[in-house]
mmCIF file of C-alpha atoms and ligand atoms in Angstrom:
data_model
loop_
_atom_site.group_PDB
_atom_site.id
_atom_site.type_symbol
_atom_site.label_atom_id
_atom_site.label_comp_id
_atom_site.label_asym_id
_atom_site.label_seq_id
_atom_site.Cartn_x
_atom_site.Cartn_y
_atom_site.Cartn_z
ATOM 1 C CA MET A 1 118.093 -25.614 137.698
ATOM 2 C CA ALA A 2 118.174 -28.407 139.833
ATOM 3 C CA PRO A 3 120.594 -31.166 138.788
ATOM 4 C CA MET A 4 118.678 -34.058 137.205
ATOM 5 C CA GLY A 5 118.259 -36.982 139.524
ATOM 6 C CA ILE A 6 116.939 -40.566 139.089
ATOM 7 C CA ARG A 7 113.960 -41.129 141.482
ATOM 8 C CA LEU A 8 113.297 -44.528 142.534
ATOM 9 C CA SER A 9 109.958 -45.705 143.393
ATOM 10 C CA PRO A 10 109.295 -48.018 146.234
ATOM 11 C CA LEU A 11 107.525 -50.293 143.989
ATOM 12 C CA GLY A 12 110.158 -50.411 141.556
ATOM 13 C CA VAL A 13 112.873 -51.296 144.071
ATOM 14 C CA ALA A 14 110.691 -53.968 145.585
ATOM 15 C CA VAL A 15 110.237 -55.750 142.260
ATOM 16 C CA PHE A 16 114.061 -55.251 141.381
ATOM 17 C CA CYS A 17 114.612 -57.034 144.837
ATOM 18 C CA LEU A 18 112.459 -59.769 144.305
ATOM 19 C CA LEU A 19 113.683 -60.329 140.769
ATOM 20 C CA GLY A 20 117.103 -60.585 142.490
ATOM 21 C CA LEU A 21 116.164 -62.727 145.115
ATOM 22 C CA GLY A 22 114.496 -65.265 142.470
ATOM 23 C CA PHE A 23 117.521 -65.404 140.520
ATOM 24 C CA LEU A 24 119.837 -66.110 143.467
ATOM 25 C CA TYR A 25 117.268 -68.658 144.629
ATOM 26 C CA HIS A 26 117.563 -70.385 141.136
ATOM 27 C CA LEU A 27 121.194 -70.585 141.240
ATOM 28 C CA TYR A 28 121.403 -71.919 144.722
ATOM 29 C CA SER A 29 118.636 -74.526 144.218
ATOM 30 C CA GLY A 30 120.266 -75.641 140.970
ATOM 31 C CA ALA A 31 123.636 -76.148 143.033
ATOM 32 C CA LEU A 32 121.871 -77.573 146.030
ATOM 33 C CA SER A 33 119.966 -80.256 143.939
ATOM 34 C CA SER A 34 122.942 -81.559 142.213
ATOM 35 C CA ARG A 35 124.804 -81.856 145.537
ATOM 36 C CA LEU A 36 121.843 -83.772 146.863
ATOM 37 C CA SER A 37 122.030 -86.181 143.810
ATOM 38 C CA VAL A 38 125.594 -86.950 144.404
ATOM 39 C CA PHE A 39 124.512 -87.732 148.162
ATOM 40 C CA LYS A 40 121.777 -89.660 146.594
ATOM 41 C CA GLN A 41 124.088 -91.813 144.858
ATOM 42 C CA ARG A 42 126.391 -92.426 147.836
ATOM 43 C CA LYS A 43 123.450 -93.978 149.800
ATOM 44 C CA THR A 44 124.543 -97.337 151.476
ATOM 45 C CA VAL A 45 122.875 -100.318 152.794
ATOM 46 C CA ASP A 46 124.384 -103.089 155.273
ATOM 47 C CA LEU A 47 123.891 -106.828 153.956
ATOM 48 C CA ARG A 48 123.583 -107.972 157.305
ATOM 49 C CA ASP A 49 120.264 -105.785 157.796
ATOM 50 C CA LEU A 50 119.122 -106.809 154.627
ATOM 51 C CA LEU A 51 119.710 -110.373 155.580
ATOM 52 C CA ALA A 52 117.753 -109.863 158.683
ATOM 53 C CA LEU A 53 114.864 -107.939 156.862
ATOM 54 C CA SER A 54 114.654 -110.477 154.202
ATOM 55 C CA MET A 55 114.118 -113.158 156.854
ATOM 56 C CA GLU A 56 111.320 -110.818 158.623
ATOM 57 C CA ALA A 57 109.759 -110.297 155.166
ATOM 58 C CA ALA A 58 109.851 -114.274 154.049
ATOM 59 C CA VAL A 59 108.413 -115.071 157.469
ATOM 60 C CA GLN A 60 105.394 -112.253 157.206
ATOM 61 C CA GLY A 61 104.598 -113.301 153.554
ATOM 62 C CA GLY A 62 104.553 -117.012 154.698
ATOM 63 C CA TRP A 63 101.858 -116.191 157.303
ATOM 64 C CA GLU A 64 99.574 -115.151 154.664
ATOM 65 C CA VAL A 65 100.352 -117.999 152.298
ATOM 66 C CA LYS A 66 99.430 -120.318 155.440
ATOM 67 C CA ARG A 67 96.418 -118.415 156.294
ATOM 68 C CA ILE A 68 95.012 -118.260 152.908
ATOM 69 C CA ARG A 69 95.617 -122.308 152.637
ATOM 70 C CA MET A 70 93.889 -122.837 156.015
ATOM 71 C CA GLU A 71 91.122 -120.747 155.265
ATOM 72 C CA ASP A 72 90.903 -122.386 151.850
ATOM 73 C CA THR A 73 90.394 -118.969 150.015
ATOM 74 C CA LEU A 74 92.754 -119.232 147.114
ATOM 75 C CA GLU A 75 90.709 -117.671 144.659
ATOM 76 C CA GLU A 76 92.779 -119.542 141.916
ATOM 77 C CA LYS A 77 93.353 -117.842 138.391
ATOM 78 C CA SER A 78 95.517 -118.197 135.550
ATOM 79 C CA LYS A 79 98.225 -115.401 134.735
ATOM 80 C CA GLY A 80 98.795 -117.132 131.266
ATOM 81 C CA LYS A 81 100.732 -119.843 130.088
ATOM 82 C CA THR A 82 104.645 -120.635 130.156
ATOM 83 C CA LYS A 83 106.520 -120.854 126.986
ATOM 84 C CA GLU A 84 105.783 -124.630 127.024
ATOM 85 C CA GLY A 85 102.080 -124.038 127.484
ATOM 86 C CA ALA A 86 101.515 -124.711 131.190
ATOM 87 C CA SER A 87 99.430 -122.725 133.206
ATOM 88 C CA GLU A 88 100.940 -120.159 135.205
ATOM 89 C CA LYS A 89 98.995 -119.898 138.392
ATOM 90 C CA LEU A 90 98.171 -117.157 140.767
ATOM 91 C CA THR A 91 96.248 -117.194 144.090
ATOM 92 C CA LYS A 92 95.430 -114.935 146.884
ATOM 93 C CA GLY A 93 98.256 -116.625 148.640
ATOM 94 C CA ASP A 94 100.612 -115.188 146.006
ATOM 95 C CA LEU A 95 99.305 -111.640 146.090
ATOM 96 C CA ASN A 96 98.822 -111.154 149.962
ATOM 97 C CA SER A 97 102.367 -112.420 150.399
ATOM 98 C CA HIS A 98 103.753 -110.275 147.667
ATOM 99 C CA ARG A 99 102.051 -107.030 149.452
ATOM 100 C CA LYS A 100 103.440 -107.911 152.855
ATOM 101 C CA MET A 101 107.163 -108.813 151.695
ATOM 102 C CA TYR A 102 107.254 -106.095 149.018
ATOM 103 C CA TYR A 103 106.350 -103.271 150.987
ATOM 104 C CA LEU A 104 108.025 -104.238 154.067
ATOM 105 C CA ILE A 105 111.437 -103.752 152.161
ATOM 106 C CA LYS A 106 110.519 -101.098 149.949
ATOM 107 C CA ASN A 107 109.089 -98.833 153.078
ATOM 108 C CA THR A 108 112.380 -99.566 154.797
ATOM 109 C CA TYR A 109 114.795 -99.224 151.793
ATOM 110 C CA PRO A 110 112.688 -97.231 149.225
ATOM 111 C CA TYR A 111 115.684 -96.531 147.174
ATOM 112 C CA ILE A 112 116.833 -100.047 146.470
ATOM 113 C CA GLN A 113 115.659 -102.207 143.492
ATOM 114 C CA VAL A 114 113.203 -104.495 144.193
ATOM 115 C CA ASN A 115 111.991 -107.315 141.889
ATOM 116 C CA SER A 116 108.743 -109.399 142.736
ATOM 117 C CA GLU A 117 107.382 -112.049 140.645
ATOM 118 C CA GLU A 118 103.768 -110.369 141.696
ATOM 119 C CA HIS A 119 102.413 -107.060 141.106
ATOM 120 C CA GLU A 120 99.690 -105.141 142.659
ATOM 121 C CA ASN A 121 98.012 -101.690 141.753
ATOM 122 C CA SER A 122 96.285 -101.006 145.233
ATOM 123 C CA ASP A 123 97.723 -99.043 148.012
ATOM 124 C CA GLY A 124 100.592 -101.114 149.757
ATOM 125 C CA GLU A 125 100.995 -101.842 153.428
ATOM 126 C CA ALA A 126 102.365 -98.933 155.682
ATOM 127 C CA THR A 127 104.742 -101.438 157.625
ATOM 128 C CA VAL A 128 108.325 -100.736 158.066
ATOM 129 C CA TRP A 129 111.265 -103.202 159.589
ATOM 130 C CA THR A 130 111.839 -103.160 163.404
ATOM 131 C CA ARG A 131 115.504 -103.332 162.796
ATOM 132 C CA ASN A 132 115.634 -106.358 164.877
ATOM 133 C CA ILE A 133 118.461 -108.630 164.051
ATOM 134 C CA PRO A 134 117.904 -112.382 165.212
ATOM 135 C CA ASP A 135 120.547 -113.485 167.814
ATOM 136 C CA GLU A 136 121.511 -116.700 165.506
ATOM 137 C CA VAL A 137 122.362 -113.908 162.835
ATOM 138 C CA LEU A 138 124.406 -111.688 164.947
ATOM 139 C CA SER A 139 126.367 -114.854 166.618
ATOM 140 C CA LYS A 140 127.265 -116.093 163.208
ATOM 141 C CA ILE A 141 127.712 -112.673 161.335
ATOM 142 C CA PRO A 142 129.332 -110.447 163.996
ATOM 143 C CA GLU A 143 129.954 -107.526 161.720
ATOM 144 C CA GLY A 144 127.975 -105.944 159.217
ATOM 145 C CA LYS A 145 128.998 -105.164 155.451
ATOM 146 C CA VAL A 146 128.135 -101.933 153.923
ATOM 147 C CA VAL A 147 127.547 -101.906 150.125
ATOM 148 C CA PRO A 148 126.417 -98.972 147.886
ATOM 149 C CA ALA A 149 122.607 -99.086 147.508
ATOM 150 C CA GLU A 150 122.735 -98.777 143.762
ATOM 151 C CA SER A 151 124.677 -101.932 143.383
ATOM 152 C CA VAL A 152 121.864 -104.076 145.081
ATOM 153 C CA THR A 153 118.974 -105.879 143.591
ATOM 154 C CA VAL A 154 116.391 -107.728 145.639
ATOM 155 C CA TRP A 155 114.395 -110.670 144.201
ATOM 156 C CA ILE A 156 111.193 -111.670 145.875
ATOM 157 C CA ASP A 157 109.247 -114.831 145.157
ATOM 158 C CA PRO A 158 106.026 -114.361 147.461
ATOM 159 C CA LEU A 159 105.126 -118.168 147.090
ATOM 160 C CA ASP A 160 107.264 -120.771 145.192
ATOM 161 C CA ALA A 161 105.623 -123.912 144.072
ATOM 162 C CA THR A 162 101.972 -122.147 143.521
ATOM 163 C CA GLN A 163 100.971 -125.119 141.236
ATOM 164 C CA GLU A 164 101.542 -127.536 144.405
ATOM 165 C CA TYR A 165 99.970 -125.037 146.623
ATOM 166 C CA THR A 166 96.709 -125.386 144.744
ATOM 167 C CA GLU A 167 96.928 -128.968 144.944
ATOM 168 C CA ASN A 168 97.723 -128.635 148.843
ATOM 169 C CA LEU A 169 100.958 -130.118 148.387
ATOM 170 C CA ARG A 170 102.160 -128.161 151.374
ATOM 171 C CA LYS A 171 105.964 -129.174 151.850
ATOM 172 C CA TYR A 172 107.079 -127.854 148.474
ATOM 173 C CA VAL A 173 106.011 -124.258 149.228
ATOM 174 C CA THR A 174 108.368 -121.589 150.042
ATOM 175 C CA THR A 175 108.765 -118.018 150.160
ATOM 176 C CA MET A 176 112.076 -116.466 149.143
ATOM 177 C CA VAL A 177 114.161 -113.388 149.092
ATOM 178 C CA CYS A 178 117.715 -112.982 147.463
ATOM 179 C CA VAL A 179 119.879 -109.984 147.441
ATOM 180 C CA ALA A 180 122.360 -109.549 144.596
ATOM 181 C CA VAL A 181 125.361 -107.093 144.552
ATOM 182 C CA ASN A 182 126.258 -105.896 141.318
ATOM 183 C CA GLY A 183 124.558 -108.871 139.860
ATOM 184 C CA GLU A 184 126.071 -111.805 142.261
ATOM 185 C CA PRO A 185 123.989 -113.344 144.732
ATOM 186 C CA VAL A 186 124.916 -112.832 148.170
ATOM 187 C CA VAL A 187 121.928 -113.164 150.717
ATOM 188 C CA GLY A 188 119.484 -115.929 150.311
ATOM 189 C CA VAL A 189 116.529 -116.740 152.320
ATOM 190 C CA ILE A 190 114.023 -119.701 151.956
ATOM 191 C CA HIS A 191 111.227 -119.913 154.292
ATOM 192 C CA LYS A 192 108.561 -122.844 154.841
ATOM 193 C CA PRO A 193 105.407 -121.390 155.935
ATOM 194 C CA PHE A 194 103.912 -124.809 157.085
ATOM 195 C CA THR A 195 106.744 -125.867 159.098
ATOM 196 C CA GLY A 196 108.056 -122.278 160.226
ATOM 197 C CA PHE A 197 111.755 -123.158 159.155
ATOM 198 C CA THR A 198 113.664 -120.170 157.698
ATOM 199 C CA ALA A 199 116.746 -121.259 155.720
ATOM 200 C CA TRP A 200 119.341 -118.485 155.205
ATOM 201 C CA ALA A 201 122.738 -117.537 154.122
ATOM 202 C CA MET A 202 125.121 -115.025 153.525
ATOM 203 C CA VAL A 203 128.238 -115.587 151.203
ATOM 204 C CA GLY A 204 131.347 -114.751 152.969
ATOM 205 C CA GLY A 205 129.078 -114.685 156.327
ATOM 206 C CA GLY A 206 127.380 -117.418 157.780
ATOM 207 C CA ALA A 207 124.354 -119.812 157.181
ATOM 208 C CA ASN A 208 121.822 -121.921 159.420
ATOM 209 C CA VAL A 209 122.071 -124.908 156.943
ATOM 210 C CA ALA A 210 125.081 -126.998 155.768
ATOM 211 C CA PRO A 211 125.795 -129.326 153.080
ATOM 212 C CA ARG A 212 125.178 -133.298 153.726
ATOM 213 C CA ASP A 213 128.376 -135.197 154.361
ATOM 214 C CA SER A 214 128.794 -136.825 151.176
ATOM 215 C CA TYR A 215 127.272 -136.808 147.753
ATOM 216 C CA ASN A 216 127.266 -139.338 144.773
ATOM 217 C CA ALA A 217 128.355 -137.489 141.678
ATOM 218 C CA ASN A 218 128.632 -140.717 139.313
ATOM 219 C CA ALA A 219 125.316 -142.084 140.086
ATOM 220 C CA PRO A 220 123.688 -139.046 141.294
ATOM 221 C CA LYS A 221 119.886 -138.887 142.492
ATOM 222 C CA VAL A 222 118.605 -135.882 140.433
ATOM 223 C CA ILE A 223 115.771 -133.825 141.597
ATOM 224 C CA VAL A 224 113.840 -131.981 138.869
ATOM 225 C CA SER A 225 110.466 -130.287 138.314
ATOM 226 C CA ARG A 226 107.244 -132.196 138.639
ATOM 227 C CA SER A 227 104.943 -129.557 136.928
ATOM 228 C CA HIS A 228 107.508 -127.737 134.444
ATOM 229 C CA ALA A 229 109.866 -130.720 133.579
ATOM 230 C CA GLY A 230 110.161 -130.412 129.847
ATOM 231 C CA LYS A 231 112.533 -132.892 128.302
ATOM 232 C CA VAL A 232 114.621 -133.236 131.434
ATOM 233 C CA LYS A 233 114.259 -137.055 131.750
ATOM 234 C CA GLY A 234 116.131 -137.877 128.457
ATOM 235 C CA PHE A 235 118.619 -134.895 129.277
ATOM 236 C CA ILE A 236 119.646 -136.759 132.783
ATOM 237 C CA GLN A 237 119.812 -140.308 131.472
ATOM 238 C CA GLN A 238 122.163 -139.103 128.578
ATOM 239 C CA ALA A 239 124.439 -137.699 130.925
ATOM 240 C CA PHE A 240 124.101 -140.527 133.730
ATOM 241 C CA GLY A 241 122.582 -143.326 132.335
ATOM 242 C CA ASN A 242 119.161 -144.882 131.808
ATOM 243 C CA ASN A 243 118.626 -145.959 135.394
ATOM 244 C CA THR A 244 119.498 -142.835 137.024
ATOM 245 C CA GLU A 245 117.038 -142.198 139.873
ATOM 246 C CA ILE A 246 115.134 -138.895 138.899
ATOM 247 C CA ILE A 247 112.964 -137.269 141.767
ATOM 248 C CA PRO A 248 110.157 -135.108 140.720
ATOM 249 C CA ALA A 249 109.246 -132.439 143.107
ATOM 250 C CA GLY A 250 107.641 -128.931 143.302
ATOM 251 C CA GLY A 251 109.465 -125.631 143.823
ATOM 252 C CA ALA A 252 112.773 -124.252 143.113
ATOM 253 C CA GLY A 253 113.129 -123.349 146.590
ATOM 254 C CA TYR A 254 112.462 -126.990 147.843
ATOM 255 C CA LYS A 255 114.678 -128.435 145.411
ATOM 256 C CA VAL A 256 117.860 -126.290 146.649
ATOM 257 C CA LEU A 257 116.812 -127.388 150.526
ATOM 258 C CA ALA A 258 116.676 -131.135 149.313
ATOM 259 C CA LEU A 259 120.533 -130.821 148.557
ATOM 260 C CA LEU A 260 121.119 -129.707 151.831
ATOM 261 C CA ASP A 261 120.595 -131.208 155.544
ATOM 262 C CA ALA A 262 117.449 -129.279 156.316
ATOM 263 C CA SER A 263 115.410 -131.329 158.635
ATOM 264 C CA ASP A 264 112.349 -129.279 159.302
ATOM 265 C CA ASP A 265 110.509 -131.620 156.670
ATOM 266 C CA ASP A 266 110.397 -134.899 155.051
ATOM 267 C CA TYR A 267 112.992 -133.954 152.212
ATOM 268 C CA GLU A 268 113.881 -136.632 149.260
ATOM 269 C CA LYS A 269 117.797 -136.361 149.655
ATOM 270 C CA ALA A 270 118.956 -135.286 146.289
ATOM 271 C CA ASP A 271 122.705 -134.991 144.880
ATOM 272 C CA MET A 272 121.968 -132.534 142.105
ATOM 273 C CA TYR A 273 118.980 -130.231 140.852
ATOM 274 C CA VAL A 274 118.511 -130.000 137.122
ATOM 275 C CA HIS A 275 116.140 -127.672 135.327
ATOM 276 C CA VAL A 276 115.649 -127.510 131.450
ATOM 277 C CA THR A 277 112.763 -125.334 130.978
ATOM 278 C CA PHE A 278 112.744 -121.657 131.035
ATOM 279 C CA ILE A 279 112.836 -120.190 134.715
ATOM 280 C CA LYS A 280 112.909 -116.682 136.488
ATOM 281 C CA LYS A 281 115.651 -115.156 138.596
ATOM 282 C CA TRP A 282 113.241 -114.760 141.718
ATOM 283 C CA ASP A 283 113.003 -118.622 141.481
ATOM 284 C CA ILE A 284 116.511 -119.449 141.605
ATOM 285 C CA CYS A 285 118.497 -116.529 143.378
ATOM 286 C CA ALA A 286 117.953 -117.325 147.000
ATOM 287 C CA GLY A 287 118.821 -120.807 146.319
ATOM 288 C CA ASN A 288 121.792 -119.750 144.386
ATOM 289 C CA ALA A 289 123.159 -117.635 147.074
ATOM 290 C CA ILE A 290 122.744 -120.209 150.013
ATOM 291 C CA LEU A 291 124.706 -122.825 147.803
ATOM 292 C CA LYS A 292 127.399 -120.326 146.922
ATOM 293 C CA ALA A 293 127.697 -119.538 150.667
ATOM 294 C CA LEU A 294 128.351 -123.071 151.193
ATOM 295 C CA GLY A 295 130.644 -123.781 148.436
ATOM 296 C CA GLY A 296 128.452 -124.957 146.134
ATOM 297 C CA ASP A 297 127.376 -123.750 142.716
ATOM 298 C CA LEU A 298 124.040 -122.781 140.965
ATOM 299 C CA THR A 299 124.557 -122.198 136.995
ATOM 300 C CA THR A 300 123.073 -122.578 133.618
ATOM 301 C CA LEU A 301 123.393 -125.910 132.079
ATOM 302 C CA LYS A 302 126.703 -124.648 130.344
ATOM 303 C CA GLY A 303 128.160 -123.891 133.693
ATOM 304 C CA GLU A 304 127.671 -120.167 133.344
ATOM 305 C CA GLU A 305 127.144 -117.848 136.390
ATOM 306 C CA ILE A 306 123.682 -115.938 136.229
ATOM 307 C CA ASP A 307 123.646 -112.291 136.482
ATOM 308 C CA TYR A 308 120.920 -111.247 138.838
ATOM 309 C CA SER A 309 120.582 -107.661 137.562
ATOM 310 C CA GLY A 310 118.618 -106.434 134.897
ATOM 311 C CA SER A 311 115.820 -108.687 133.124
ATOM 312 C CA GLU A 312 114.227 -111.548 135.329
ATOM 313 C CA LYS A 313 114.729 -114.139 132.641
ATOM 314 C CA ASN A 314 116.911 -117.161 132.672
ATOM 315 C CA PRO A 315 116.804 -119.090 129.644
ATOM 316 C CA GLY A 316 119.745 -121.549 129.976
ATOM 317 C CA GLY A 317 118.545 -123.963 132.491
ATOM 318 C CA VAL A 318 119.704 -124.626 135.775
ATOM 319 C CA LEU A 319 122.308 -127.132 137.520
ATOM 320 C CA ALA A 320 122.770 -127.036 141.102
ATOM 321 C CA THR A 321 125.219 -128.917 143.074
ATOM 322 C CA VAL A 322 127.259 -128.677 146.432
ATOM 323 C CA GLY A 323 129.947 -130.603 147.957
ATOM 324 C CA MET A 324 130.977 -131.969 144.402
ATOM 325 C CA ASP A 325 133.030 -130.977 141.298
ATOM 326 C CA HIS A 326 130.461 -128.623 139.588
ATOM 327 C CA ALA A 327 132.332 -128.031 136.342
ATOM 328 C CA ALA A 328 132.990 -132.159 136.090
ATOM 329 C CA VAL A 329 129.253 -132.360 136.194
ATOM 330 C CA VAL A 330 128.609 -129.650 133.261
ATOM 331 C CA LYS A 331 131.063 -131.712 131.220
ATOM 332 C CA LYS A 332 128.938 -134.928 131.563
ATOM 333 C CA LEU A 333 125.862 -133.109 130.466
ATOM 334 C CA PRO A 334 124.550 -133.205 126.837
ATOM 335 C CA ALA A 335 125.219 -130.225 124.717
ATOM 336 C CA TRP A 336 122.693 -127.470 125.634
ATOM 337 C CA ASP A 337 121.240 -126.192 122.479
ATOM 338 C CA ASP A 338 119.705 -123.090 124.045
ATOM 339 C CA GLU A 339 116.143 -124.166 122.492
ATOM 340 C CA ASN A 340 114.633 -122.183 125.248
ATOM 341 C CA LYS A 341 116.152 -118.872 124.670
ATOM 342 C CA ASN A 342 113.834 -115.943 123.442
HETATM 343 N N1 A3P B 401 109.096 -123.090 132.148
HETATM 344 C C1 A3P B 401 108.685 -122.398 132.993
HETATM 345 N N2 A3P B 401 108.473 -121.219 132.817
HETATM 346 C C2 A3P B 401 108.071 -120.224 133.770
HETATM 347 N N3 A3P B 401 108.244 -120.534 135.274
HETATM 348 C C3 A3P B 401 108.722 -121.691 135.424
HETATM 349 C C4 A3P B 401 108.941 -122.781 134.385
HETATM 350 N N4 A3P B 401 109.480 -123.560 135.114
HETATM 351 C C5 A3P B 401 109.478 -123.408 136.382
HETATM 352 N N5 A3P B 401 108.997 -122.235 136.603
HETATM 353 C C6 A3P B 401 108.693 -121.544 137.881
HETATM 354 O O1 A3P B 401 109.753 -121.962 138.599
HETATM 355 C C7 A3P B 401 109.228 -122.401 139.930
HETATM 356 C C8 A3P B 401 109.658 -123.869 140.265
HETATM 357 O O2 A3P B 401 109.105 -124.537 139.459
HETATM 358 P P1 A3P B 401 108.800 -126.216 139.535
HETATM 359 O O3 A3P B 401 108.150 -126.538 140.639
HETATM 360 O O4 A3P B 401 108.189 -126.614 138.461
HETATM 361 O O5 A3P B 401 110.320 -126.855 139.721
HETATM 362 C C9 A3P B 401 107.835 -122.278 139.942
HETATM 363 O O6 A3P B 401 107.758 -120.916 140.353
HETATM 364 P P2 A3P B 401 106.354 -120.071 141.142
HETATM 365 O O7 A3P B 401 105.429 -121.237 141.647
HETATM 366 O O8 A3P B 401 106.962 -119.221 141.912
HETATM 367 O O9 A3P B 401 105.564 -119.778 139.848
HETATM 368 C C10 A3P B 401 107.449 -122.020 138.362
HETATM 369 O O10 A3P B 401 106.464 -121.482 138.039
HETATM 370 MG MG1 MG B 402 104.391 -118.122 139.586
HETATM 371 MG MG1 MG B 403 108.936 -119.512 142.060
HETATM 372 MG MG1 MG B 404 106.038 -117.555 142.813
#
C-alpha cells in the first residue's frame, strides 16, 4: 500500500498564501499608520514664514474689501444681533476677503488650526503661498523660529469695522491675521485696504510700527467703540474723571493703530483703548501681538492675559496700552463685574 500523503491542491495553496499576505499587510499597515501619526504630531512650522504668509493673506483679502467697496456691491445682510442687540453686519467684502485669506493659509498649511470670523460652504480658492518673504521682514528678523504645528492657532478677521464699511467710513477698515502659539499671541498683522499700509510685528522678532514718544496715563485720551460702546463712557469717567477725552472710533484694529506711530492715515492719537462689551478673539489677537512685541499690553479689564486658543469669546472686556504702567491703569479702573460673561 502506498503511504498516505497530503495532496495540496494549487488553488488551496493560492488561497492560503493570499490569506497570509493579507494578514501581514494588516499588521504592517497598523504599524505604519501609527508611525505616520507620530510623524504627523511632529509637524513644525516657521513663525517667520507664518508672518510673511499672514501679510500676504491680509493684503489679498484687502484687495477684495477695497474692490467691493469701490464697485458698491456690498450686498449687506445681518448675521443676527450682538448680545447687546446691535445688528451684526455681513457684506460681500467680508465673505470674499474670508475666502482669499482662509484658503491661502489653509492650502499652504492644511494641518494648522485656522479660525476665521466668517464661514463659507462653497468650494474654496486653490491659491497657495508663493513663499516670498518681504525684504523688510528678512532684514528685521534674520532667522526663522520653528514651533510645533499643533501649538499654533491662527485667527482671521477678514474685515474689521464692517459697520463702518457699510457707512463708507474707510479709514477704520482693516483686515487682520494673528498667530498664537500655545494660546499666546506672537505674530500680528493689521492691513489697511484703502491706504495699502500693513502693520506687522513678531514678539521677540521685530515690527514695522513703534510706540509714540510719550503717553499720558493720568489724563488719558481714551479711544472706544463708536457702534458697540455699551456703558464705556461712565466706566472711563469713573476711572479718570468727568473731563476725560473720549474718542469714538470704528474697528478694533484701527484703535490699536491709533495708539502707535502709524502715519498712513489720519489717526486720532489715543493714550489707551478700552472696550467694555463682548468681543471675539479675531478682533483683538493681532493688536495684542503687535502691542506685546512693542512692550505694551492688551488684557481684559481685570488685567488678565487673554488665551488665544479654544473658544473665540472674550467676555472680560479690553484694556490696551503701550509705553505706560499697564497694571497701574488696571488698578484705576472701576471693579469689573463680568456682566458680559455668558
Ligand atoms: N458687543 C460686541 N459683540 C460682538 N462683536 C463685537 C462687540 N463689540 C465689538 N465687536 C466687534 O469688534 C470689532 C470692533 O468693534 P468696534 O468697531 O465697535 O470697536 C467689530 O468687528 P467686525 O467689524 O469684524 O465684526 C465688532 O463687530
Ligand atoms: Mg463682524
Ligand atoms: Mg472685527
Ligand atoms: Mg470682521
